[in-house]
XYZ file of C-alpha atoms in Angstrom:
502
model
C 61.586 47.900 -50.946
C 59.332 45.664 -48.922
C 59.832 46.181 -45.144
C 58.051 44.061 -42.307
C 59.089 45.232 -38.836
C 56.555 43.676 -36.234
C 58.252 45.227 -33.281
C 57.770 48.849 -35.075
C 54.218 47.805 -35.698
C 53.262 46.792 -32.190
C 55.068 49.969 -30.701
C 52.671 51.974 -32.941
C 49.733 50.068 -32.044
C 50.125 48.974 -28.433
C 53.027 50.896 -27.197
C 52.636 50.030 -23.562
C 52.164 46.195 -24.061
C 54.885 44.147 -22.348
C 57.260 42.764 -24.972
C 60.385 41.218 -23.269
C 61.043 40.211 -19.710
C 64.374 39.120 -18.297
C 63.423 36.065 -16.190
C 66.496 36.386 -14.074
C 66.590 39.963 -12.854
C 62.995 41.288 -13.631
C 64.101 43.864 -16.405
C 61.374 44.431 -18.819
C 60.632 46.460 -22.190
C 57.278 47.643 -23.433
C 56.995 47.486 -27.145
C 57.684 51.149 -27.314
C 60.778 50.695 -25.312
C 61.837 47.683 -27.172
C 61.443 49.527 -30.490
C 63.509 52.681 -29.062
C 66.363 50.328 -27.850
C 66.484 48.629 -31.163
C 66.611 52.125 -32.965
C 69.242 53.364 -30.849
C 71.636 50.227 -31.217
C 70.954 50.177 -35.126
C 71.895 53.828 -35.494
C 75.411 52.913 -33.745
C 75.952 49.787 -36.115
C 74.774 51.792 -39.410
C 77.069 54.749 -38.167
C 79.952 52.459 -37.578
C 79.952 49.984 -40.421
C 77.824 52.013 -43.123
C 74.160 51.442 -44.237
C 73.305 47.973 -45.522
C 76.905 46.949 -45.133
C 76.268 43.152 -44.624
C 79.087 43.038 -42.062
C 78.700 40.097 -39.498
C 78.164 40.957 -35.959
C 78.509 38.122 -33.567
C 77.618 37.167 -29.948
C 79.144 34.778 -27.573
C 77.037 34.902 -24.631
C 74.403 33.117 -22.648
C 70.555 33.993 -23.182
C 69.772 37.521 -22.359
C 67.543 40.312 -23.726
C 70.446 42.144 -25.244
C 70.874 39.175 -27.862
C 67.368 39.710 -29.308
C 67.849 43.559 -29.360
C 71.072 42.954 -31.175
C 69.526 40.853 -33.768
C 66.619 43.225 -34.233
C 69.115 46.279 -34.434
C 71.487 44.192 -37.128
C 68.226 43.920 -39.293
C 67.530 47.760 -39.279
C 71.173 48.408 -39.724
C 71.751 46.161 -42.580
C 74.178 43.951 -40.858
C 74.168 40.289 -40.270
C 73.728 38.675 -36.825
C 75.720 35.761 -35.938
C 75.164 34.109 -32.395
C 77.928 31.674 -31.804
C 77.223 28.559 -29.559
C 79.393 29.451 -26.486
C 79.262 25.717 -25.358
C 81.647 24.691 -28.053
C 85.316 24.447 -27.333
C 87.287 27.457 -27.934
C 89.181 25.715 -31.095
C 85.523 24.958 -32.247
C 84.454 28.810 -31.926
C 87.702 29.884 -33.647
C 86.565 27.806 -36.836
C 83.163 29.465 -36.899
C 84.852 32.910 -36.480
C 87.107 32.404 -39.271
C 84.190 31.365 -41.478
C 81.898 34.112 -40.521
C 84.684 36.695 -40.121
C 82.659 39.196 -37.725
C 83.729 42.658 -37.142
C 82.757 42.479 -33.696
C 81.759 40.045 -30.879
C 79.545 41.036 -27.921
C 80.439 38.557 -25.159
C 80.079 37.470 -21.633
C 83.199 38.473 -19.740
C 84.031 35.091 -18.903
C 83.969 33.769 -22.301
C 87.082 33.976 -24.489
C 86.761 35.749 -27.807
C 88.599 34.159 -30.733
C 91.841 36.063 -31.412
C 91.016 36.555 -35.165
C 88.096 38.941 -34.165
C 89.095 42.631 -34.619
C 86.841 43.915 -31.804
C 85.260 42.602 -28.807
C 82.528 44.391 -26.320
C 80.817 43.025 -23.045
C 77.255 42.479 -23.986
C 76.233 43.720 -20.819
C 77.182 47.211 -21.923
C 75.464 46.953 -25.143
C 72.429 49.063 -24.299
C 74.510 51.951 -23.278
C 75.901 52.575 -26.700
C 74.572 55.445 -28.784
C 72.424 58.345 -27.822
C 68.968 58.302 -26.720
C 66.421 58.980 -29.663
C 68.927 57.994 -32.293
C 67.379 56.293 -35.402
C 68.903 54.585 -38.251
C 68.153 55.753 -41.856
C 65.451 53.570 -43.671
C 67.900 52.973 -46.420
C 70.290 51.219 -43.853
C 68.201 48.037 -44.237
C 69.111 45.329 -46.808
C 66.248 43.795 -48.801
C 63.684 41.695 -47.309
C 65.096 38.601 -48.948
C 68.800 39.456 -48.061
C 70.734 37.474 -45.389
C 70.146 39.062 -41.975
C 71.053 36.160 -39.619
C 73.603 33.462 -39.964
C 72.894 30.378 -37.805
C 75.388 27.569 -37.484
C 73.841 24.056 -37.270
C 74.347 22.134 -34.180
C 76.849 19.654 -35.726
C 75.011 16.203 -35.102
C 76.848 14.909 -38.104
C 80.278 16.671 -38.007
C 81.181 20.188 -38.974
C 78.664 22.762 -38.423
C 77.243 24.830 -41.457
C 76.232 28.459 -41.660
C 72.747 28.621 -42.561
C 71.817 31.956 -44.347
C 68.377 33.230 -43.040
C 66.709 36.628 -44.473
C 63.942 38.441 -42.733
C 61.642 36.986 -45.186
C 62.487 33.557 -44.112
C 62.215 34.461 -40.221
C 58.797 36.170 -40.933
C 57.257 33.074 -42.781
C 58.803 30.626 -40.357
C 57.353 32.429 -37.292
C 53.998 32.862 -39.249
C 54.076 29.179 -39.574
C 54.506 28.709 -35.829
C 51.839 31.317 -35.016
C 49.066 29.823 -36.962
C 49.836 26.208 -35.931
C 50.043 26.733 -32.090
C 47.259 29.083 -31.408
C 49.646 32.216 -30.671
C 48.072 35.445 -30.078
C 48.963 38.841 -28.585
C 47.667 37.609 -25.368
C 50.185 34.689 -25.306
C 53.159 34.373 -22.811
C 56.189 32.644 -23.902
C 58.935 31.266 -21.668
C 62.372 30.843 -23.657
C 64.791 28.255 -22.187
C 66.281 27.186 -25.580
C 69.631 28.951 -26.396
C 69.397 32.018 -28.431
C 72.285 30.780 -30.807
C 69.589 27.933 -31.975
C 66.686 28.441 -34.192
C 64.261 27.273 -31.503
C 65.334 29.723 -29.234
C 65.897 32.651 -31.448
C 62.781 32.091 -33.508
C 60.343 29.566 -32.434
C 60.564 30.757 -28.699
C 61.416 34.478 -28.887
C 60.706 35.957 -32.566
C 57.316 34.229 -32.788
C 55.927 36.179 -29.642
C 57.282 39.403 -30.847
C 55.889 39.071 -34.194
C 52.611 38.102 -32.725
C 52.596 41.151 -30.309
C 52.891 38.833 -27.292
C 55.456 38.531 -24.524
C 58.533 36.632 -24.195
C 60.217 35.762 -20.828
C 63.781 34.991 -21.455
C 65.893 32.753 -18.911
C 69.518 32.143 -18.912
C 68.899 28.612 -19.747
C 67.022 25.353 -18.682
C 67.007 24.459 -15.167
C 64.361 21.584 -14.268
C 63.393 23.118 -10.876
C 63.296 26.809 -12.056
C 61.366 25.957 -15.359
C 58.825 23.781 -13.543
C 58.097 26.583 -11.104
C 57.906 29.251 -13.929
C 55.560 27.110 -15.936
C 53.443 26.601 -12.932
C 53.338 29.942 -11.750
C 49.859 31.644 -12.364
C 51.544 35.196 -11.922
C 53.701 34.618 -14.898
C 50.794 33.117 -16.760
C 53.077 31.147 -19.345
C 50.933 29.753 -22.185
C 53.671 28.551 -24.732
C 56.745 26.737 -24.234
C 59.184 24.841 -26.419
C 61.721 22.338 -25.529
C 63.388 19.180 -26.886
C 62.029 15.905 -25.807
C 64.781 15.351 -23.306
C 63.982 18.380 -21.322
C 60.313 17.233 -21.097
C 61.426 13.893 -19.911
C 63.486 15.628 -17.160
C 60.611 17.503 -15.701
C 58.382 14.557 -15.895
C 60.847 12.692 -13.670
C 61.152 15.545 -10.989
C 59.909 14.464 -7.750
C 57.466 17.324 -7.275
C 56.197 17.135 -10.718
C 52.379 17.363 -10.832
C 50.587 17.489 -14.215
C 47.807 19.589 -12.804
C 50.372 22.359 -12.507
C 50.680 22.784 -16.149
C 47.262 22.450 -17.455
C 46.935 26.126 -18.240
C 49.388 25.597 -21.138
C 47.918 26.248 -24.626
C 51.069 24.610 -26.344
C 54.296 22.822 -25.155
C 55.860 22.427 -28.334
C 58.545 19.605 -28.830
C 61.125 19.488 -31.485
C 64.880 19.146 -32.213
C 64.713 15.425 -32.000
C 62.053 12.570 -32.369
C 59.593 12.620 -29.388
C 58.857 8.891 -28.415
C 55.102 7.897 -28.518
C 55.198 6.859 -24.916
C 56.268 10.453 -23.779
C 53.270 12.059 -25.627
C 50.959 9.496 -24.135
C 52.116 10.035 -20.640
C 51.883 13.932 -20.809
C 48.703 14.272 -23.045
C 46.946 11.431 -20.954
C 47.643 13.615 -17.813
C 46.044 16.595 -19.512
C 49.244 18.517 -20.435
C 49.203 19.552 -24.143
C 52.512 18.202 -25.345
C 52.622 18.864 -29.209
C 55.465 17.371 -31.253
C 56.495 19.414 -34.160
C 59.371 19.690 -36.789
C 61.441 22.364 -37.938
C 65.019 22.796 -39.061
C 67.385 25.761 -39.002
C 67.414 25.694 -42.822
C 63.295 25.682 -43.034
C 62.099 27.087 -39.837
C 58.794 25.730 -38.505
C 57.221 22.988 -40.748
C 54.785 20.740 -38.893
C 52.709 20.677 -35.747
C 49.903 18.700 -34.168
C 46.422 20.224 -33.649
C 46.510 22.218 -30.276
C 42.878 22.048 -29.606
C 42.251 18.365 -30.503
C 44.403 16.339 -27.781
C 42.262 13.022 -28.431
C 43.610 13.300 -32.008
C 47.078 13.880 -30.851
C 46.894 10.807 -28.863
C 45.886 8.802 -31.882
C 48.812 10.346 -33.812
C 51.281 10.080 -31.112
C 54.852 9.491 -32.767
C 53.968 11.840 -35.691
C 55.306 15.413 -35.966
C 51.740 16.481 -37.247
C 50.539 18.324 -40.362
C 52.469 20.875 -42.736
C 51.702 24.380 -41.467
C 50.290 27.241 -43.426
C 53.232 28.286 -45.801
C 55.182 25.049 -46.310
C 54.931 22.295 -48.957
C 56.251 18.874 -48.271
C 56.725 15.510 -49.877
C 58.225 12.202 -49.466
C 60.767 11.456 -52.156
C 62.707 8.637 -53.718
C 66.295 9.054 -54.683
C 65.462 10.553 -57.997
C 62.947 13.198 -56.072
C 59.681 11.486 -57.260
C 56.819 11.692 -54.761
C 56.080 8.562 -53.058
C 52.670 7.286 -52.049
C 51.335 7.260 -48.634
C 52.603 4.724 -46.160
C 56.132 4.434 -48.122
C 59.332 5.797 -46.576
C 61.469 8.128 -48.324
C 63.155 11.252 -47.826
C 61.532 14.432 -46.603
C 61.697 17.346 -48.978
C 60.511 21.002 -48.109
C 59.866 24.176 -49.830
C 58.403 27.554 -49.135
C 59.255 31.250 -48.280
C 60.629 30.015 -44.816
C 63.341 27.919 -46.471
C 66.949 29.185 -46.512
C 68.780 30.024 -49.518
C 71.721 27.977 -48.647
C 75.160 27.591 -46.437
C 77.558 30.463 -45.933
C 80.733 29.929 -48.069
C 79.813 26.205 -48.906
C 78.403 26.379 -52.606
C 78.868 22.685 -53.119
C 76.873 21.688 -50.038
C 74.217 24.144 -50.998
C 73.834 22.672 -54.263
C 73.520 19.069 -52.852
C 70.884 20.159 -50.247
C 68.871 22.722 -52.124
C 67.211 21.734 -55.648
C 64.795 23.789 -57.542
C 63.400 25.260 -54.353
C 63.360 22.224 -52.414
C 65.378 21.410 -49.404
C 66.435 17.792 -49.077
C 66.243 17.375 -45.288
C 68.320 14.053 -44.974
C 65.501 12.644 -42.885
C 63.689 9.503 -43.642
C 59.780 9.948 -43.124
C 56.379 8.695 -44.174
C 53.098 10.294 -44.507
C 49.900 8.588 -43.537
C 46.534 8.569 -45.180
C 45.357 11.550 -43.137
C 48.304 13.741 -44.080
C 50.230 13.346 -40.773
C 53.990 13.242 -41.284
C 56.468 11.081 -39.120
C 60.053 11.284 -38.962
C 61.481 7.672 -39.237
C 65.035 8.939 -38.668
C 68.091 10.470 -40.071
C 68.712 8.729 -43.482
C 72.394 8.613 -42.481
C 71.674 6.985 -39.119
C 69.781 4.076 -40.691
C 71.908 0.753 -40.778
C 71.293 -2.543 -42.521
C 71.430 -5.709 -40.436
C 71.192 -8.941 -42.481
C 69.696 -7.094 -45.269
C 66.965 -5.453 -43.404
C 66.808 -1.520 -42.752
C 66.743 -0.595 -39.056
C 65.797 2.882 -38.042
C 67.448 3.647 -34.392
C 64.548 6.099 -33.637
C 61.971 3.281 -33.795
C 64.251 1.211 -31.519
C 64.737 4.279 -29.035
C 60.970 4.718 -28.934
C 60.601 1.340 -27.670
C 63.041 1.892 -24.996
C 61.308 5.039 -24.087
C 58.516 3.185 -22.823
C 60.427 1.650 -19.971
C 59.906 3.728 -17.129
C 63.287 3.140 -15.831
C 64.774 4.914 -18.716
C 65.444 8.687 -18.753
C 67.446 8.620 -22.249
C 68.396 6.200 -24.918
C 70.402 6.248 -28.118
C 70.968 3.423 -30.528
C 73.743 3.398 -33.289
C 74.826 0.822 -35.994
C 78.069 -0.960 -35.355
C 79.893 -3.418 -37.521
C 79.122 -7.166 -37.231
C 81.002 -10.091 -38.857
C 77.750 -12.085 -39.266
C 74.976 -9.624 -39.972
C 77.021 -6.636 -41.389
C 75.658 -4.269 -38.886
C 73.716 -4.587 -35.415
C 72.450 -2.031 -33.047
C 74.188 -0.950 -30.000
C 72.063 0.926 -27.283
C 73.239 3.473 -24.857
C 70.830 3.568 -21.868
C 70.619 6.257 -19.156
C 68.661 5.204 -16.148
C 66.277 7.645 -14.450
C 67.796 8.935 -11.258
C 67.466 6.593 -8.347
C 66.263 3.738 -10.589
C 68.131 0.656 -11.940
C 67.942 -1.248 -15.109
C 70.040 -4.006 -16.730
C 71.121 -4.900 -20.166
C 69.065 -7.915 -19.899
C 65.697 -6.034 -19.413
C 66.459 -3.698 -22.228
C 66.913 -6.598 -24.600
C 63.844 -8.648 -23.035
C 61.600 -5.439 -23.394
C 62.840 -4.937 -27.121
C 62.163 -8.582 -27.947
C 58.716 -8.489 -26.940
C 58.058 -5.362 -29.094
C 60.398 -5.395 -32.012
C 61.258 -7.829 -34.808
C 64.453 -9.608 -33.703
C 66.843 -7.788 -36.364
C 65.858 -4.433 -34.745
C 66.818 -5.681 -31.027
C 70.065 -4.237 -30.010
C 72.883 -6.857 -29.955
C 74.661 -4.796 -27.148
C 73.488 -2.589 -24.322
C 75.460 -0.065 -22.464
C 74.320 1.405 -19.272
C 75.718 4.879 -19.015
C 75.334 8.212 -17.088
C 74.924 10.250 -20.439
C 74.624 10.347 -24.066
C 76.430 13.252 -26.093
C 74.044 15.796 -27.278
C 74.203 19.383 -28.924
C 73.003 22.476 -27.154
C 69.728 21.902 -28.931
C 69.417 18.460 -27.461
C 70.041 16.265 -30.400
C 72.054 13.218 -29.861
C 75.353 13.402 -31.591
C 75.354 10.082 -33.296
C 78.729 10.460 -34.963
C 80.232 10.991 -31.473
C 78.382 7.842 -30.196
C 79.475 5.630 -33.003
C 83.180 6.799 -32.507
C 82.865 5.909 -28.839
C 81.144 2.278 -29.855
C 84.034 1.554 -32.259
C 86.551 2.618 -29.524
C 84.927 0.347 -26.956
C 84.653 -2.568 -29.294
C 88.121 -2.302 -30.412
C 89.128 -2.253 -26.585
C 87.127 -5.654 -26.087
C 84.068 -4.217 -24.819
C 80.715 -5.884 -25.342
């Protein structure tokens, strides 16, 4: 049976090289220490539940090294790791727990564990379990292609889905990211993204561990602390992953100076479309902001060339070129490949693509066909092979017979220096069928009016794309991974319109 275990490999080759650093309290593990901690915990899990059991082991906790050690231990013990999103409401977490049916949840003491879970254990005591030097039997592992991690999607369109990921999926997804972002054993990653999300768990954490590099794990994103860490020469951070909204927040900090971040090799953006204007701001200032594209179901798929910032500027707004082990096509409704320049649905296939959704065979059959995953994203490829995500197919609306992609309008709004965030949804209209409604969050300390927003759009977009109404607000609803919850925003818009709002 094939076994690929990067931590064990690096523990043998470079035992004293640093692997994980807790950015909050300074705890650190070399690869030898990490390997032993994983073995010790894996022996406990295999002894408790049996080898290759496939039982679900969940977490309900904020970022900490223990979560990473537990995931790796589940792999060696033949269990399935399930990190729950602690930011959800208790009733939402209860639904996930009912679906995954974990045997135990390791949790932060202040977070309530669903009543249906048989056992709970404080995650801070996890490393005290077991005996020093204990090791699981090799046969405890499940096959390389078997499910070892269950990640619930962020729920931008409704009920979250449990994505089944094998170690093979994780290995190839990380391999894609490593090759596309100039990662080496000398790299230093800072992980602010939540470890219950694919960006935090894999792109920002498993990637450096697979490469033999080091990862600093923080409790979460804080603009001031993050900026200080990225700029600290003693830490030497070379790689950072965030959503576009986090980058915009840092850019707007009063003490932000681009020169502080020019030592970065790659600041990868994903999770949501990155406005062209934001790429131009950062890259023009010498900061290597590189838009990419990945999904829970597919791992890392596309990226911009890290050593050609001039080309990044030319292709700003694109998510880049396909990585090493991914095949992509722009398809029509029948699955036929469309020529360059035509919009269609993005389909992906490769060894990083999940086998489907936990307990949802019908949804799996709809989204996975003959090895392809149907992303639900409207996209286009240009003549140079660069892909651009136009929008989610379901977010597109039709106004007066014309297709309107909200991401295009949001990109135009991002050009305004006064705009911190913007989101656009389609709402019913008696004359045009549907029209756009924009929600705009101003930069702190600045003001903007609905008239300014509309005037800016009229100067840059076809009239049918210009929002018919603009709401100046203090926030837009987002998932923990930074994606705008368009279904929540549409419900808000409909409620406001029914109450007589503009």
